[in-house]
CSV table of C-alpha atoms and ligand atoms in Angstrom, one decimal:
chain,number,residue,atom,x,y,z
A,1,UNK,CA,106.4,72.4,136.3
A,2,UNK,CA,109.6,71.4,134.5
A,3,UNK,CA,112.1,74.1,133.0
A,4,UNK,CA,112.4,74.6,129.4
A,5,UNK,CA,115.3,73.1,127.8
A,6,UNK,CA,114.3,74.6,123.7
A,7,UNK,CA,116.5,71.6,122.5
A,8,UNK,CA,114.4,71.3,119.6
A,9,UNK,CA,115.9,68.1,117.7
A,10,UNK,CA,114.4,67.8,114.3
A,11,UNK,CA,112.6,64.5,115.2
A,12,UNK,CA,111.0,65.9,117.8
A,13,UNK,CA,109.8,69.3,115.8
A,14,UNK,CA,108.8,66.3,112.5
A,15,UNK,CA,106.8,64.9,115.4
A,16,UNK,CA,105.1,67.8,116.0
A,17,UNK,CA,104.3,68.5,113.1
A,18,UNK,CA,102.9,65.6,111.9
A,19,UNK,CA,101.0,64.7,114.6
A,20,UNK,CA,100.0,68.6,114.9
A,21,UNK,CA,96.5,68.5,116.3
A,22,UNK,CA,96.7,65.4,119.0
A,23,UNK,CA,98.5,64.1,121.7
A,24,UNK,CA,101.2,61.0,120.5
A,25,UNK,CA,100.2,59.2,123.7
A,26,UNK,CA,96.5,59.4,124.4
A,27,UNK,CA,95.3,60.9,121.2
A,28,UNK,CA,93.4,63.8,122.8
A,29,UNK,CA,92.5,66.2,120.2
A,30,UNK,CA,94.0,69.6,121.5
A,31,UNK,CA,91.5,72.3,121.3
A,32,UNK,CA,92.5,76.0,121.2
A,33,UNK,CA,94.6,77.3,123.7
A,34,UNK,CA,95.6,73.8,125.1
A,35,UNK,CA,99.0,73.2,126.1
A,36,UNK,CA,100.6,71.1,123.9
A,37,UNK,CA,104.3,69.8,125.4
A,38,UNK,CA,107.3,69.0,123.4
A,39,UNK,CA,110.3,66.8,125.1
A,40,UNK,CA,111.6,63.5,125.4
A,41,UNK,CA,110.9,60.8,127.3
A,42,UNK,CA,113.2,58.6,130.5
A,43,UNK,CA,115.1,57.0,126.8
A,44,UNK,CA,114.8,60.1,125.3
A,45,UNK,CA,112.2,59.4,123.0
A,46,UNK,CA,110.8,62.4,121.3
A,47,UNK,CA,107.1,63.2,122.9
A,48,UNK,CA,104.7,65.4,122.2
A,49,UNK,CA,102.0,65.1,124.6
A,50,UNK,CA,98.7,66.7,126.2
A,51,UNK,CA,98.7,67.9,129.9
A,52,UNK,CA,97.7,64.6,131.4
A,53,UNK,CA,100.3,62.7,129.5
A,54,UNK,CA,102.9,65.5,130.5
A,55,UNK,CA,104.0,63.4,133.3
A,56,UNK,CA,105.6,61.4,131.1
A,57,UNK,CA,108.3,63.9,129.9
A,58,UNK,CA,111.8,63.6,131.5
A,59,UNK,CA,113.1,67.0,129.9
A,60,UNK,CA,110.5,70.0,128.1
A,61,UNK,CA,111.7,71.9,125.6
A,62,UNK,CA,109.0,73.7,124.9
A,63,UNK,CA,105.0,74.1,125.3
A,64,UNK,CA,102.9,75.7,123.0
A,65,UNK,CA,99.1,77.3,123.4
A,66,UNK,CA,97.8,74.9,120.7
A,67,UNK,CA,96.7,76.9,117.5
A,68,UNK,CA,94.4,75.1,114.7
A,69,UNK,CA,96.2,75.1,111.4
A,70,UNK,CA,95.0,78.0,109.1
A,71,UNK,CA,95.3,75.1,106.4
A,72,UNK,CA,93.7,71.5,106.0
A,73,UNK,CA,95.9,68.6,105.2
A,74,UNK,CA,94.8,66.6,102.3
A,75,UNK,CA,94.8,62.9,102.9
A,76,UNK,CA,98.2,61.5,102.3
A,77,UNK,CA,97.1,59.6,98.5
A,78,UNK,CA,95.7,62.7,97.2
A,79,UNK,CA,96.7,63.2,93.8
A,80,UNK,CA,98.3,66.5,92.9
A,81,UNK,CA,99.6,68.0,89.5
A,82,UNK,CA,101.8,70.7,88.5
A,83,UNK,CA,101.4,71.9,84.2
A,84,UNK,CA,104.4,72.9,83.1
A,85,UNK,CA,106.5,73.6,80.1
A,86,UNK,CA,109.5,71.5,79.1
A,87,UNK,CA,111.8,73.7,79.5
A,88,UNK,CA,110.4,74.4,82.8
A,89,UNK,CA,110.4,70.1,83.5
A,90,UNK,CA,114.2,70.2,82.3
A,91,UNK,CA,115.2,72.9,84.6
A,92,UNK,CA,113.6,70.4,87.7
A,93,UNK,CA,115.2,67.8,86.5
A,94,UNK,CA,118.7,69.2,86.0
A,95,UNK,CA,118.8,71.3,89.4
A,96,UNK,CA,116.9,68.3,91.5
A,97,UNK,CA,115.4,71.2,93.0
A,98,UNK,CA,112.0,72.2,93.3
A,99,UNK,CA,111.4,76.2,92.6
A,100,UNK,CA,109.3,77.9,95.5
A,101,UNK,CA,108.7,81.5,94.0
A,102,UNK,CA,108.3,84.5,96.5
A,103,UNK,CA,104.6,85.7,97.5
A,104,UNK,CA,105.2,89.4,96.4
A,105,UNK,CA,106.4,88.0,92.9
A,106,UNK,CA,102.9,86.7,91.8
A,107,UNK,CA,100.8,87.4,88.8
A,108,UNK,CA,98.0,87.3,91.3
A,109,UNK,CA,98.6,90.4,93.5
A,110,UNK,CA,96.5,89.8,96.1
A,111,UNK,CA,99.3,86.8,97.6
A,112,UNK,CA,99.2,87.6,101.2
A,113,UNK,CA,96.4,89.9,101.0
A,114,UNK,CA,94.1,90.5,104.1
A,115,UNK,CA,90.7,92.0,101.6
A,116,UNK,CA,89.9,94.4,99.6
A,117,UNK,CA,91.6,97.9,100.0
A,118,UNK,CA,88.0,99.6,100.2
A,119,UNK,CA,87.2,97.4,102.9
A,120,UNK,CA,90.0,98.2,105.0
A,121,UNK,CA,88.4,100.5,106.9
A,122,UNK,CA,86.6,98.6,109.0
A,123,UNK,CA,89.8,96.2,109.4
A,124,UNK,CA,91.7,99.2,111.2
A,125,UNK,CA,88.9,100.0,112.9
A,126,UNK,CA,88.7,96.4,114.3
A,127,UNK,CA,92.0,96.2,115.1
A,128,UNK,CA,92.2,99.7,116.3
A,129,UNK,CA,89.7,98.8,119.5
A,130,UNK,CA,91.6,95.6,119.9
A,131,UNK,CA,94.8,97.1,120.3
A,132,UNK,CA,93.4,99.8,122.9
A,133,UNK,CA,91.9,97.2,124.4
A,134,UNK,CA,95.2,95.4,125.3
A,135,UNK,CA,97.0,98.3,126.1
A,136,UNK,CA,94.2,99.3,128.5
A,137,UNK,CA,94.4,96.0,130.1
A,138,UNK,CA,97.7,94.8,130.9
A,139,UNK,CA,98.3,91.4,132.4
A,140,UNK,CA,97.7,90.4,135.8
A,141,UNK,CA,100.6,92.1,138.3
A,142,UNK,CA,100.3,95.3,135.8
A,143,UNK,CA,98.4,98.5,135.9
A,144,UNK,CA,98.2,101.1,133.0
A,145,UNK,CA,99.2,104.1,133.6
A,146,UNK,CA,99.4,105.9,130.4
A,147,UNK,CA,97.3,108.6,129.3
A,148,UNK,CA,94.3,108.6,126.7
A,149,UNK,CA,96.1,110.4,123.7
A,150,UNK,CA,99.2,107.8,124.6
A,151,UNK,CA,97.0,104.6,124.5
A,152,UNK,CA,96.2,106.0,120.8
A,153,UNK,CA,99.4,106.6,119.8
A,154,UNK,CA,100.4,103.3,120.8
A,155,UNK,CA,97.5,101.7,119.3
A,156,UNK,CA,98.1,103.5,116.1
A,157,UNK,CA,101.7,102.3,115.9
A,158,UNK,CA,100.8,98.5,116.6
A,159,UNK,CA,98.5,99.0,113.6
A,160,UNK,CA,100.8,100.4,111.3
A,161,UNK,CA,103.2,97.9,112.8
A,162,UNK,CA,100.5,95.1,111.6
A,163,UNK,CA,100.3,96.8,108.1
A,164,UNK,CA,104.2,97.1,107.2
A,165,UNK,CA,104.6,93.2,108.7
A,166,UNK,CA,101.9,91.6,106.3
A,167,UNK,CA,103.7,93.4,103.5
A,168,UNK,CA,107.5,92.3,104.6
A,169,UNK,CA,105.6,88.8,104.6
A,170,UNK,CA,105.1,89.0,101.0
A,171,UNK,CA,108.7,89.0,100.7
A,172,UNK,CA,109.7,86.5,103.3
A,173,UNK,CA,106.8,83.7,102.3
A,174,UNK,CA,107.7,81.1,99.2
A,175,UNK,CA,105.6,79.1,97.6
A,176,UNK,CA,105.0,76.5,95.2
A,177,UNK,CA,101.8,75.8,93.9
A,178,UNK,CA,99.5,72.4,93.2
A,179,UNK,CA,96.5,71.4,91.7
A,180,UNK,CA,94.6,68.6,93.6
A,181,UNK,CA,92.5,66.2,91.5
A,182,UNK,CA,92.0,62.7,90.9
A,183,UNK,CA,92.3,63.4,87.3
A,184,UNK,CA,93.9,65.5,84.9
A,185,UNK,CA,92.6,68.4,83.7
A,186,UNK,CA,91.9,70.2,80.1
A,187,UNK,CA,91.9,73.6,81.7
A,188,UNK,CA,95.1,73.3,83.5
A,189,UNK,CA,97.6,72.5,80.7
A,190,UNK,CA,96.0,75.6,78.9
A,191,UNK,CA,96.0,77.8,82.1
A,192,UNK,CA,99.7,76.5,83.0
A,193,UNK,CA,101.7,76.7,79.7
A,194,UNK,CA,103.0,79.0,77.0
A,195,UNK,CA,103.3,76.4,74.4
A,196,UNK,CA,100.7,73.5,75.1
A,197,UNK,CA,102.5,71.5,72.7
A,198,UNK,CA,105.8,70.8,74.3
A,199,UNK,CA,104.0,71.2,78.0
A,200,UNK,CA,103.9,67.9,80.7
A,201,UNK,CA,102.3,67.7,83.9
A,202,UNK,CA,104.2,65.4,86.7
A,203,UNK,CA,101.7,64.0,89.5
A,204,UNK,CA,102.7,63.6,92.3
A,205,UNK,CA,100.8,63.1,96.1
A,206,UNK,CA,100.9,64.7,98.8
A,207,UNK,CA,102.3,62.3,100.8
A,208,UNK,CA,105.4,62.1,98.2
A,209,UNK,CA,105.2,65.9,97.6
A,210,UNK,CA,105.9,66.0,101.8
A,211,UNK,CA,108.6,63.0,101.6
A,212,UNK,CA,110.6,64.4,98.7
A,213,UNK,CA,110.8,67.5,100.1
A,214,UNK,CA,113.0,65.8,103.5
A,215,UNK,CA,109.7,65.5,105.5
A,216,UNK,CA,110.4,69.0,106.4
A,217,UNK,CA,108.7,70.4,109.0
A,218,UNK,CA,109.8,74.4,108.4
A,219,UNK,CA,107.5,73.6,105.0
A,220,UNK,CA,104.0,73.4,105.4
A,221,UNK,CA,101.7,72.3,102.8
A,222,UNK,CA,98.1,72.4,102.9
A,223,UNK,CA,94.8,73.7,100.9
A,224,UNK,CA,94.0,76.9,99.5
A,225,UNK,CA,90.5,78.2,101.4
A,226,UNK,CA,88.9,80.2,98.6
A,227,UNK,CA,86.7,83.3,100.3
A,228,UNK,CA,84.7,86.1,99.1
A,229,UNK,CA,86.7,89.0,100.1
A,230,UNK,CA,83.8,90.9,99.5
A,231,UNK,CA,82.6,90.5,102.9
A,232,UNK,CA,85.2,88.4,104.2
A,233,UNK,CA,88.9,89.2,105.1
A,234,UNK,CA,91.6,86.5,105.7
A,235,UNK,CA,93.2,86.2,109.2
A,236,UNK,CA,96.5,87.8,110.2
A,237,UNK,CA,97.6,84.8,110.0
A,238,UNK,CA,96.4,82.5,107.3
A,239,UNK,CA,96.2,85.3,104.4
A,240,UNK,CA,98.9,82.7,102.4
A,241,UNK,CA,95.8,80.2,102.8
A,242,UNK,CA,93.1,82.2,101.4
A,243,UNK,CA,92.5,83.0,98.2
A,244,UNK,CA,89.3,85.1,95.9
A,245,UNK,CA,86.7,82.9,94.7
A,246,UNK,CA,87.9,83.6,92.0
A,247,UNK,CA,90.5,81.4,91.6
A,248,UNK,CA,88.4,78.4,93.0
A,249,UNK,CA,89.0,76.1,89.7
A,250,UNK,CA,92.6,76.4,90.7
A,251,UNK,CA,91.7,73.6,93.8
A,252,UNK,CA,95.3,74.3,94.9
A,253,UNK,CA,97.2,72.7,97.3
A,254,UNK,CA,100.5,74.8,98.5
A,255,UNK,CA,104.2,74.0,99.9
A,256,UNK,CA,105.3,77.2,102.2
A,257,UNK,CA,108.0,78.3,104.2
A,258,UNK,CA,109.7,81.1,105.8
A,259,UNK,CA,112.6,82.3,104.8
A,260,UNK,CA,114.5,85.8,106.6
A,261,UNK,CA,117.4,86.2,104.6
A,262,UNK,CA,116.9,85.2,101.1
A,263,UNK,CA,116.5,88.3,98.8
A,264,UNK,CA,115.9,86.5,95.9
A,265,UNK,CA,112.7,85.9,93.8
A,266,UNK,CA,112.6,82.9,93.9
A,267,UNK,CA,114.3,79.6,96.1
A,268,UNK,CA,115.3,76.2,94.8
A,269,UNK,CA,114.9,73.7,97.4
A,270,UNK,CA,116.3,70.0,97.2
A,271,UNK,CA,113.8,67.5,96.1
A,272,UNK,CA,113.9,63.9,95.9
A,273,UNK,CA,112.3,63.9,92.0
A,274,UNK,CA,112.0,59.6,92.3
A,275,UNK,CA,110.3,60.0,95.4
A,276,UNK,CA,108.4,63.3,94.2
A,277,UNK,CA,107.5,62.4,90.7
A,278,UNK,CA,104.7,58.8,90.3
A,279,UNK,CA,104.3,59.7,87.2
A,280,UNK,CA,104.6,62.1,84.0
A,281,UNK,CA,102.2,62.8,81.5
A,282,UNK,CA,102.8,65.0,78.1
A,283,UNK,CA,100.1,67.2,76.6
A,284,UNK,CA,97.3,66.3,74.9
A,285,UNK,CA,98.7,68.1,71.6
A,286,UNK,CA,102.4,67.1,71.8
A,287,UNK,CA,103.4,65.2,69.0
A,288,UNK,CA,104.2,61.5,69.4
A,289,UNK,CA,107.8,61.0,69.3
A,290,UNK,CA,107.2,63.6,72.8
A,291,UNK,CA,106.9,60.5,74.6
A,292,UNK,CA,110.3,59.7,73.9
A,293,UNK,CA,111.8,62.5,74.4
A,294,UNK,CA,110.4,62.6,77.9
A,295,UNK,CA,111.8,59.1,78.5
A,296,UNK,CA,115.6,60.2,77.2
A,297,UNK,CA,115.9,63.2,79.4
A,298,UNK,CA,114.7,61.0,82.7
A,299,UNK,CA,117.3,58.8,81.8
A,300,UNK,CA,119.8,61.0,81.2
A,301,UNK,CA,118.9,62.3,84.8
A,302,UNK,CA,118.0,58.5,86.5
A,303,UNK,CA,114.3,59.2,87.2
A,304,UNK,CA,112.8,56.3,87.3
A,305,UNK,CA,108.9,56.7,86.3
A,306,UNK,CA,106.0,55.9,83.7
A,307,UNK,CA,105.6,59.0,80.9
A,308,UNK,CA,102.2,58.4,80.2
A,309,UNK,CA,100.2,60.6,76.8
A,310,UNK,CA,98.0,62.3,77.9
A,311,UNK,CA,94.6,60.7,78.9
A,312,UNK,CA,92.4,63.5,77.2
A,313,UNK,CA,93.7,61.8,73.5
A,314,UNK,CA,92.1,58.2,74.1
A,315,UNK,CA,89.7,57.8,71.0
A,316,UNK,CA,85.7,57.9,71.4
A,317,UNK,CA,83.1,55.6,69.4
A,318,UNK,CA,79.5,56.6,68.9
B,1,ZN,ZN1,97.7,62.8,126.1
């Protein structure tokens, strides 16, 4: 079997990442705990490829035990919104940056959340016998040779170690958040602005939303699962994919990444707003020389794209 190089090119991680759950070359579907193989081919062609097709690799830099997304992908055309002030849609505008806000800084304090405190319980008591387990049973080539009260100890510090990580996740994770429909929405310009007057709502895709954003592939973006964490609990790790029932009318679709260092609240990341933004629509209640005013400001920062009223104010007849 080849060495590993790790020269992880960003082509090869976008292609990856894009073509996350097959192989580029046969289009097996990798099940869980498949090999996948990243590397390049004789031309040094990025490749990432199943174990039959690994042949073709001239230098590996990595494999990977294939892991399902905790996420699904919407299709590429699906429509997604984000409600906003004006002041909120000038501040886009003038930095060309879309905001990701950090996971510990939301209104909804259950961001990150594995369930329901009086349910946790049962989640240490899980991941207690889990833990032993492991110790218990080293891997092949080992024996363990620590003592009864030590396998505890050590279980008990995994399991605080498992506790103190999923909240220093809450202040590593940004997000920014998007509502998926093929139409707009009454509720949302309500839910999603402090002065429904002056408030507009860009659409975007998520094809677009992925584009603008550099075709990333440190930023993933998928759907929000919505659970009842009354009896269920999200994974360790796909609590930043779940959400309480709850919050089902939200039908959210979410950008993430990672971030280490930053220690701010809140990250603005480059966007391409031409690419991100199809088209802009004011409220339902803003006056009409809004309209306008939408159209001057993209102009004054060269986005080019339709400002539409709002599609609730088109007249009835009986
Ligand atoms: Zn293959």
């Amino acid at each position: 079997m080849q060495k590993m190089t790790h020269r992880l090119t960003t082509e090869l991680r976008r292609l990856a990442f894009e073509h996350h759950d097959h192989c580029v070359s046969c289009n097996y579907k990798f099940k869980e705990a498949d090999t996948s193989h990243l590397g390049y081919s004789q031309n040094d062609k990025p490749l990432y490829v199943c174990d039959h097709c690994s042949a073709q690799l001239k230098e590996t830099a990595v494999r990977h035990y294939f892991m399902p997304r905790p996420y699904e992908v919407p299709d590429p055309s699906s429509k997604l919104w984000r409600y906003m002030d004006f002041t909120k849609y000038a501040a886009l505008l003038s930095s060309g940056a879309l905001y990701f806000a950090r996971a510990d800084c939301f209104e909804d304090t259950f961001e990150g959340a594995k369930g329901l405190r009086r349910n946790k319980a049962r989640w240490d008591e899980h991941y207690l016998q889990f833990f032993r387990e492991a110790i218990k049973n080293p891997p092949e080539g080992h024996e363990c040779e620590l003592s009864k009260s030590e396998i505890e100890e050590q279980a008990q510090k995994l399991l605080r170690d498992l506790e103190s990580g999923g909240e220093l996740q809450r202040k590593r994770t940004f997000v920014s958040c998007w509502h998926e429909s093929e139409h707009e929405s009454e509720a949302m310009w309500r839910l999603y602005s402090s002065f429904i007057d002056n408030a507009v709502a860009i659409r975007t895709s998520y094809q677009s939303l992925y584009t603008a954003l550099g075709r990333n592939p440190s930023i993933n973006i998928g759907r929000i699962e919505y659970i009842d964490m009354k009896r269920n609990y999200a994974g360790v790790n796909d609590a930043f994919w779940r959400k309480r029932k709850s919050f089902e009318h939200e039908r959210e679709v979410r950008a993430i990444f990672s971030d280490f260092e930053c220690q701010k609240t809140g990250k603005l990341t480059p966007c391409d707003l031409n690419v991100l933004i199809e088209e802009v629509f004011v409220s339902p209640r803003a006056p009409s020389w809004f309209v306008a005013l939408v159209n001057d400001i993209n102009d004054k920062y060269s986005i080019k794209v339709k400002v539409s009223p709002s599609e609730l104010v088109e007249e009835p007849f009986f």
